[in-house]
PDB file of C-alpha atoms in Angstrom:
ATOM      1  CA  MET A   1      11.128   0.898  32.242  1.00 92.00           C
ATOM      2  CA  LYS A   2       9.391   3.926  32.899  1.00 96.00           C
ATOM      3  CA  PHE A   3       5.750   4.804  32.241  1.00 96.00           C
ATOM      4  CA  THR A   4       4.885   8.232  31.210  1.00 96.00           C
ATOM      5  CA  PHE A   5       1.575  10.504  31.060  1.00 96.00           C
ATOM      6  CA  ASN A   6       2.091  14.127  30.689  1.00 94.00           C
ATOM      7  CA  ASN A   7       4.139  15.454  33.005  1.00 93.00           C
ATOM      8  CA  PHE A   8       4.372  12.327  35.442  1.00 95.00           C
ATOM      9  CA  THR A   9       7.139   9.398  35.292  1.00 97.00           C
ATOM     10  CA  CYS A  10       7.318   6.497  37.081  1.00 97.00           C
ATOM     11  CA  ASP A  11       9.266   3.343  37.114  1.00 97.00           C
ATOM     12  CA  VAL A  12       7.773   0.037  35.983  1.00 96.00           C
ATOM     13  CA  GLU A  13       8.562  -4.023  36.826  1.00 95.00           C
ATOM     14  CA  ILE A  14       7.128  -6.328  34.641  1.00 94.00           C
ATOM     15  CA  PHE A  15       6.822  -9.993  35.435  1.00 93.00           C
ATOM     16  CA  ASN A  16       5.817 -12.603  33.383  1.00 86.00           C
ATOM     17  CA  LYS A  17       3.998 -15.741  34.081  1.00 73.00           C
ATOM     18  CA  ASP A  18       4.460 -17.263  30.536  1.00 75.00           C
ATOM     19  CA  LYS A  19       3.597 -15.463  27.171  1.00 75.00           C
ATOM     20  CA  ASP A  20       0.198 -14.486  27.723  1.00 79.00           C
ATOM     21  CA  ASP A  21       0.029 -13.290  31.138  1.00 88.00           C
ATOM     22  CA  VAL A  22       1.625 -10.152  32.796  1.00 92.00           C
ATOM     23  CA  VAL A  23       1.677  -7.924  35.736  1.00 95.00           C
ATOM     24  CA  VAL A  24       3.100  -4.647  35.704  1.00 96.00           C
ATOM     25  CA  ARG A  25       4.084  -2.998  38.764  1.00 96.00           C
ATOM     26  CA  PHE A  26       4.086   1.014  38.874  1.00 98.00           C
ATOM     27  CA  TYR A  27       6.491   2.233  41.799  1.00 96.00           C
ATOM     28  CA  ASP A  28       9.389   4.864  42.303  1.00 95.00           C
ATOM     29  CA  LYS A  29      12.855   3.285  42.100  1.00 93.00           C
ATOM     30  CA  THR A  30      14.417   5.698  44.293  1.00 92.00           C
ATOM     31  CA  LYS A  31      12.377   4.486  47.483  1.00 90.00           C
ATOM     32  CA  GLU A  32      13.711   0.967  46.763  1.00 88.00           C
ATOM     33  CA  GLN A  33      16.153  -0.234  48.785  1.00 85.00           C
ATOM     34  CA  LYS A  34      19.732  -1.691  47.350  1.00 85.00           C
ATOM     35  CA  GLU A  35      20.459  -5.093  49.076  1.00 87.00           C
ATOM     36  CA  GLU A  36      23.339  -3.635  51.697  1.00 86.00           C
ATOM     37  CA  GLU A  37      20.618  -1.626  53.075  1.00 81.00           C
ATOM     38  CA  ILE A  38      18.254  -4.557  54.200  1.00 83.00           C
ATOM     39  CA  ILE A  39      19.514  -4.592  57.578  1.00 80.00           C
ATOM     40  CA  ASP A  40      17.531  -3.646  61.083  1.00 73.00           C
ATOM     41  CA  LEU A  41      15.059  -1.185  60.238  1.00 75.00           C
ATOM     42  CA  VAL A  42      13.698  -1.251  56.758  1.00 77.00           C
ATOM     43  CA  ILE A  43      10.739   1.015  55.226  1.00 79.00           C
ATOM     44  CA  VAL A  44       9.400  -0.932  52.147  1.00 83.00           C
ATOM     45  CA  ASP A  45       7.301   0.962  49.836  1.00 85.00           C
ATOM     46  CA  PRO A  46       4.323  -0.769  48.463  1.00 87.00           C
ATOM     47  CA  GLY A  47       4.437   1.321  45.263  1.00 93.00           C
ATOM     48  CA  HIS A  48       1.638   2.936  42.949  1.00 96.00           C
ATOM     49  CA  GLY A  49      -0.395   0.069  42.260  1.00 97.00           C
ATOM     50  CA  TYR A  50      -0.430  -3.316  39.815  1.00 97.00           C
ATOM     51  CA  LEU A  51      -2.263  -4.393  36.915  1.00 97.00           C
ATOM     52  CA  CYS A  52      -2.795  -7.598  35.690  1.00 96.00           C
ATOM     53  CA  LEU A  53      -3.382  -8.764  31.964  1.00 94.00           C
ATOM     54  CA  LYS A  54      -4.366 -12.534  31.494  1.00 93.00           C
ATOM     55  CA  ILE A  55      -4.938 -14.016  27.695  1.00 91.00           C
ATOM     56  CA  LYS A  56      -7.820 -16.017  27.713  1.00 90.00           C
ATOM     57  CA  GLY A  57      -8.304 -17.721  24.393  1.00 89.00           C
ATOM     58  CA  GLU A  58      -9.483 -15.084  22.099  1.00 91.00           C
ATOM     59  CA  GLY A  59     -10.168 -12.347  24.679  1.00 92.00           C
ATOM     60  CA  ALA A  60      -8.282 -10.726  27.392  1.00 92.00           C
ATOM     61  CA  LEU A  61      -8.957 -10.046  31.214  1.00 95.00           C
ATOM     62  CA  LEU A  62      -7.273  -6.923  32.963  1.00 95.00           C
ATOM     63  CA  SER A  63      -7.506  -5.989  36.610  1.00 97.00           C
ATOM     64  CA  GLY A  64      -5.472  -4.652  39.015  1.00 97.00           C
ATOM     65  CA  PHE A  65      -5.304  -1.633  41.905  1.00 97.00           C
ATOM     66  CA  LEU A  66      -3.794   1.923  41.377  1.00 97.00           C
ATOM     67  CA  ASP A  67      -3.008   4.722  43.855  1.00 97.00           C
ATOM     68  CA  GLU A  68      -5.630   7.400  43.711  1.00 96.00           C
ATOM     69  CA  GLY A  69      -3.235  10.064  44.736  1.00 94.00           C
ATOM     70  CA  ILE A  70      -0.936   8.851  42.013  1.00 96.00           C
ATOM     71  CA  PHE A  71      -3.574   7.966  39.132  1.00 97.00           C
ATOM     72  CA  VAL A  72      -5.513  10.976  39.532  1.00 95.00           C
ATOM     73  CA  THR A  73      -7.863  10.914  36.637  1.00 96.00           C
ATOM     74  CA  ASP A  74      -9.554   8.457  34.399  1.00 96.00           C
ATOM     75  CA  ASP A  75      -7.062   9.288  31.308  1.00 97.00           C
ATOM     76  CA  MET A  76      -4.084   8.172  33.473  1.00 97.00           C
ATOM     77  CA  VAL A  77      -5.777   4.722  34.223  1.00 97.00           C
ATOM     78  CA  GLU A  78      -6.378   4.484  30.365  1.00 96.00           C
ATOM     79  CA  ALA A  79      -2.831   5.382  29.767  1.00 97.00           C
ATOM     80  CA  ALA A  80      -1.688   2.915  32.074  1.00 97.00           C
ATOM     81  CA  ILE A  81      -3.998   0.129  30.261  1.00 94.00           C
ATOM     82  CA  ASP A  82      -2.883   0.993  26.927  1.00 93.00           C
ATOM     83  CA  TYR A  83       0.912   0.933  28.794  1.00 94.00           C
ATOM     84  CA  ILE A  84       0.149  -3.002  29.581  1.00 93.00           C
ATOM     85  CA  GLU A  85      -2.000  -3.758  26.055  1.00 89.00           C
ATOM     86  CA  ASP A  86       1.373  -2.211  24.373  1.00 89.00           C
ATOM     87  CA  LEU A  87       3.630  -4.855  26.507  1.00 87.00           C
ATOM     88  CA  LEU A  88       1.699  -7.822  24.488  1.00 85.00           C
ATOM     89  CA  PRO A  89       0.957  -7.075  21.207  1.00 83.00           C
ATOM     90  CA  HIS A  90      -1.112 -10.004  20.607  1.00 83.00           C
ATOM     91  CA  ALA A  91      -3.643  -8.550  23.172  1.00 83.00           C
ATOM     92  CA  LYS A  92      -4.302  -5.607  20.859  1.00 82.00           C
ATOM     93  CA  ASN A  93      -7.871  -6.160  19.189  1.00 84.00           C
ATOM     94  CA  ARG A  94      -9.068  -8.422  21.377  1.00 89.00           C
ATOM     95  CA  TYR A  95     -12.102  -8.465  23.388  1.00 93.00           C
ATOM     96  CA  MET A  96     -10.820  -7.474  26.892  1.00 92.00           C
ATOM     97  CA  PRO A  97     -13.164  -6.448  30.015  1.00 95.00           C
ATOM     98  CA  TYR A  98     -11.461  -5.036  32.802  1.00 95.00           C
ATOM     99  CA  HIS A  99     -11.829  -3.493  36.307  1.00 97.00           C
ATOM    100  CA  VAL A 100      -9.311  -1.311  37.850  1.00 97.00           C
ATOM    101  CA  ALA A 101      -9.890   0.092  41.129  1.00 96.00           C
ATOM    102  CA  ARG A 102      -8.626   3.227  42.367  1.00 96.00           C
ATOM    103  CA  PHE A 103      -7.712   3.069  46.209  1.00 95.00           C
ATOM    104  CA  LYS A 104      -6.652   5.172  48.914  1.00 93.00           C
ATOM    105  CA  LYS A 105      -4.270   4.201  51.506  1.00 88.00           C
ATOM    106  CA  SER A 106      -5.701   4.165  54.956  1.00 89.00           C
ATOM    107  CA  SER A 107      -3.854   1.763  56.804  1.00 87.00           C
ATOM    108  CA  TYR A 108      -1.264  -0.838  56.880  1.00 84.00           C
ATOM    109  CA  VAL A 109       0.560  -3.975  58.323  1.00 88.00           C
ATOM    110  CA  GLU A 110       3.840  -4.207  57.983  1.00 85.00           C
ATOM    111  CA  TYR A 111       7.088  -5.882  59.772  1.00 84.00           C
ATOM    112  CA  ASN A 112      10.187  -3.612  59.776  1.00 76.00           C
ATOM    113  CA  GLY A 113      12.812  -5.780  61.338  1.00 72.00           C
ATOM    114  CA  GLU A 114      12.838  -4.040  64.665  1.00 70.00           C
ATOM    115  CA  TYR A 115      10.194  -5.820  66.660  1.00 63.00           C
TER     116      TYR A 115
END
């Protein structure tokens, strides 16, 4: 699947726990390794961020984090929120407080198979 906003497009991976919970990963599929490439040195790309929508009774909660280098405007974040809401039609028109943090990559911890 794809997420599109104006001239930006990225890949989307959807994880469903059950019919009421969904996690969406925004990423660039071209940076994903194929199975046969997972040997010795592997550079794993964490993607552009995640959003999690949980239905709670008559309401819903949405949280997540998105890379501020990709999701540069509030309108783009709102489009990502609309995207995840559209995945669960029964989430529409519910009271849904949310908190989506935009993060700036500053450091990381990794194991790349070489040490």
